[in-house]
Amino acid sequence: MQSLIKFISVAFIMVIGTMSVHATEKLKIIASFSILADITQKIGGDFVDVVSLVDPNADLHQFEPRPTDIKRLLEADIVIVNGLGFEPWLGRLNLATKTAPMQIIASQGVMPLALDRHDHTHTGANDTGPVDPHAWQDVSNVRLYAKNIAAALITRDPDHRARYLENLADYDAALETLDRDIRGALSTIPPEKRKIVTTHDAFGYFEKAYGLAMIAPLGVGSEAQPSAKDVAGIIRQIRDEAIPAIFLETAIDPRLAEQLAAETGVKIGGTLYADTLSQKNGPAGTYIAMMETNIRTLTAALAP
């Protein structure tokens, strides 16, 4: 707990308004997408009202805010975004008003992965070069997300500091267990089978953290389209490396993955969640459930 408290005291937060809310009011929070909304809800508990700007099962890469969305953003106490270029539309919004909400970059402090393959559509907070925004695919990064979010909640609502820290400690312990479980599950897969094809390049952090090689015909942005030459190259790679499975992704058109499976004879191993949760009653209604669902899908397809 002491280390978490120390982190909170130094965590980066971009504060536009810092007055404490009344003890009986809930903080109104807008998260850019469903994974951030779930993490925030776990930390905020009963003291927050969290809304995801992009609905579950929807593709944030294709999102463009409507006037009603801008109104909701301006009415929030806190707006939480991923950063790392994941919300390019945010810079186009005029939120610079006297009543503008506090804006938090949940990924602050994450060591970003540079994009050296596929497209280059995302740039980091300092525009130092293209980076992969999907940092939540490494559970250790989500532990950092949670601490940044807790710091914001405490800044905006110091009256409930003790409860936010308690919720953070509980969630951090659950994430630590999740990380350990993922490593344990993947250790049962023979090294030569730890490679798959996914639809778009959303699993770079997962690949680096957990040692599962992933090939993606689409770039980091799901709107990218590979050329016929690119597709032919991936087909050759699938055959040459005897890649055992191809996986679909939620919110992504399955036709390209299905084409690769048909032309290579490689099985479709299931559907993975990359950028979005399912509905609450679905198999990936929370971030932890999403990662657990993905690892079950992967191991079922790859295990000997």
Coordinates of C-alpha atoms in Angstrom, one line a residue, residues 76-241:
A76 CA -18.0 15.7 -17.1
D77 CA -15.9 16.2 -14.0
I78 CA -13.1 14.1 -15.5
V79 CA -12.4 12.9 -19.1
I80 CA -10.1 9.8 -19.2
V81 CA -8.3 8.9 -22.4
N82 CA -5.8 6.3 -23.4
G83 CA -3.3 8.6 -25.1
L84 CA -0.5 7.3 -27.3
G85 CA -2.4 8.6 -30.3
F86 CA -5.4 6.3 -29.7
E87 CA -7.9 9.2 -29.7
P88 CA -6.8 11.4 -32.6
W89 CA -10.2 13.2 -32.6
L90 CA -9.6 14.6 -29.1
G91 CA -7.3 17.3 -30.4
R92 CA -9.9 18.5 -32.8
L93 CA -12.4 19.2 -30.0
N94 CA -12.7 22.6 -28.4
L95 CA -12.8 21.8 -24.7
A96 CA -11.0 24.9 -23.6
T97 CA -13.8 26.5 -21.6
K98 CA -13.9 27.8 -18.1
T99 CA -15.9 24.8 -17.0
A100 CA -13.8 22.3 -19.0
P101 CA -13.2 18.9 -17.2
M102 CA -10.0 17.5 -15.8
Q103 CA -8.4 15.5 -18.6
I104 CA -6.3 12.4 -17.7
I105 CA -4.0 10.4 -19.9
A106 CA -4.3 6.9 -18.5
S107 CA -1.2 5.6 -20.2
Q108 CA 1.1 8.3 -18.8
G109 CA 4.3 6.6 -17.8
V110 CA 3.9 3.6 -20.1
M111 CA 7.0 2.7 -22.1
P112 CA 5.5 2.8 -25.6
L113 CA 6.3 0.4 -28.4
A114 CA 7.5 2.0 -31.6
L115 CA 5.7 1.1 -34.8
D116 CA 8.3 -0.4 -37.2
R117 CA 5.7 -2.4 -39.2
H118 CA 2.5 -1.8 -41.0
D119 CA 1.0 1.7 -40.8
H120 CA 2.1 4.7 -38.9
T121 CA -1.2 6.4 -38.0
H122 CA -0.6 7.0 -34.3
T123 CA 1.8 9.4 -32.7
G124 CA 2.7 9.7 -29.0
A125 CA 1.9 12.6 -26.6
N126 CA 5.1 14.4 -27.6
D127 CA 4.9 13.5 -31.3
T128 CA 8.3 11.9 -31.1
G129 CA 7.3 9.2 -33.6
P130 CA 4.7 6.6 -34.3
V131 CA 3.8 4.4 -31.4
D132 CA 1.5 1.5 -30.7
P133 CA -1.4 2.7 -28.5
H134 CA -2.7 -0.7 -27.4
A135 CA -0.7 -0.7 -24.1
W136 CA -3.5 -2.4 -22.1
Q137 CA -2.6 -5.7 -23.8
D138 CA 0.2 -6.0 -21.2
V139 CA -1.4 -6.3 -17.8
S140 CA 1.6 -4.5 -16.1
N141 CA 0.6 -1.4 -18.1
V142 CA -3.0 -1.6 -16.8
R143 CA -1.6 -1.6 -13.3
L144 CA -0.1 1.7 -14.2
Y145 CA -3.3 2.9 -15.8
A146 CA -5.2 2.1 -12.5
K147 CA -2.7 4.1 -10.5
N148 CA -3.0 7.1 -12.8
I149 CA -6.8 7.0 -12.6
A150 CA -6.7 6.7 -8.8
A151 CA -4.5 9.8 -8.7
A152 CA -7.0 11.7 -10.7
L153 CA -10.0 10.6 -8.6
I154 CA -8.1 11.6 -5.4
T155 CA -7.2 15.0 -6.9
R156 CA -10.8 15.7 -7.9
D157 CA -12.4 14.1 -4.8
P158 CA -10.0 14.0 -1.9
D159 CA -12.8 13.3 0.6
H160 CA -12.9 9.6 -0.6
R161 CA -9.1 9.2 -0.9
A162 CA -9.0 6.2 1.5
R163 CA -11.6 4.3 -0.4
Y164 CA -10.0 5.0 -3.7
L165 CA -6.7 3.7 -2.4
E166 CA -8.4 0.6 -1.0
N167 CA -10.1 -0.1 -4.3
L168 CA -6.8 0.4 -6.1
A169 CA -5.0 -2.0 -3.8
D170 CA -7.7 -4.7 -4.4
Y171 CA -7.6 -4.2 -8.1
D172 CA -3.9 -4.1 -8.3
A173 CA -3.8 -7.5 -6.5
A174 CA -6.3 -8.9 -9.0
L175 CA -4.2 -7.7 -11.9
E176 CA -1.1 -9.2 -10.5
T177 CA -2.9 -12.5 -10.3
L178 CA -4.1 -12.1 -13.9
D179 CA -0.6 -11.5 -15.2
R180 CA 0.7 -14.6 -13.4
D181 CA -2.2 -16.7 -14.7
I182 CA -1.6 -15.6 -18.3
R183 CA 2.1 -16.5 -18.1
G184 CA 1.2 -19.9 -16.6
A185 CA -1.3 -20.7 -19.3
L186 CA 1.0 -19.8 -22.1
S187 CA 3.8 -21.9 -20.6
T188 CA 1.8 -25.0 -21.4
I189 CA 2.0 -24.2 -25.2
P190 CA 5.0 -25.7 -27.0
P191 CA 7.4 -22.9 -28.1
E192 CA 7.1 -23.8 -31.8
K193 CA 3.3 -23.3 -31.6
R194 CA 3.4 -19.9 -29.9
K195 CA 2.6 -17.9 -33.1
I196 CA -0.7 -16.9 -34.6
V197 CA -2.3 -14.6 -37.1
T198 CA -4.7 -11.9 -35.9
T199 CA -6.7 -9.4 -37.9
H200 CA -5.0 -6.1 -37.0
D201 CA -1.9 -5.3 -35.1
A202 CA -3.4 -4.7 -31.7
F203 CA -1.4 -7.3 -29.7
G204 CA 2.2 -5.9 -29.8
Y205 CA 2.4 -5.4 -26.1
F206 CA 0.9 -8.8 -25.4
E207 CA 3.5 -10.3 -27.7
K208 CA 6.4 -8.5 -26.0
A209 CA 5.2 -9.3 -22.5
Y210 CA 4.1 -12.9 -22.9
G211 CA 6.2 -14.3 -25.8
L212 CA 3.4 -15.1 -28.3
A213 CA 4.4 -14.1 -31.8
M214 CA 1.5 -12.4 -33.7
I215 CA 1.3 -11.6 -37.4
A216 CA -1.3 -9.1 -38.5
P217 CA -2.3 -8.3 -42.1
L218 CA -3.8 -5.0 -41.0
G219 CA -1.8 -2.3 -39.3
V220 CA -2.4 -0.8 -35.9
G221 CA -5.4 1.1 -37.2
S222 CA -8.2 -1.3 -38.2
E223 CA -9.2 1.0 -41.1
A224 CA -6.0 0.1 -43.0
Q225 CA -6.2 -2.2 -45.9
P226 CA -3.4 -4.5 -47.0
S227 CA -2.4 -4.8 -50.7
A228 CA -2.7 -8.0 -52.6
K229 CA 1.1 -8.3 -52.3
D230 CA 0.9 -8.0 -48.5
V231 CA -1.7 -10.7 -48.3
A232 CA 0.3 -13.0 -50.6
G233 CA 3.3 -12.5 -48.4
I234 CA 1.4 -13.3 -45.2
I235 CA 0.0 -16.5 -46.9
R236 CA 3.6 -17.5 -47.7
Q237 CA 4.7 -16.8 -44.1
I238 CA 1.8 -18.8 -42.6
R239 CA 2.8 -21.8 -44.8
D240 CA 6.5 -21.4 -44.3
E241 CA 6.3 -21.1 -40.5

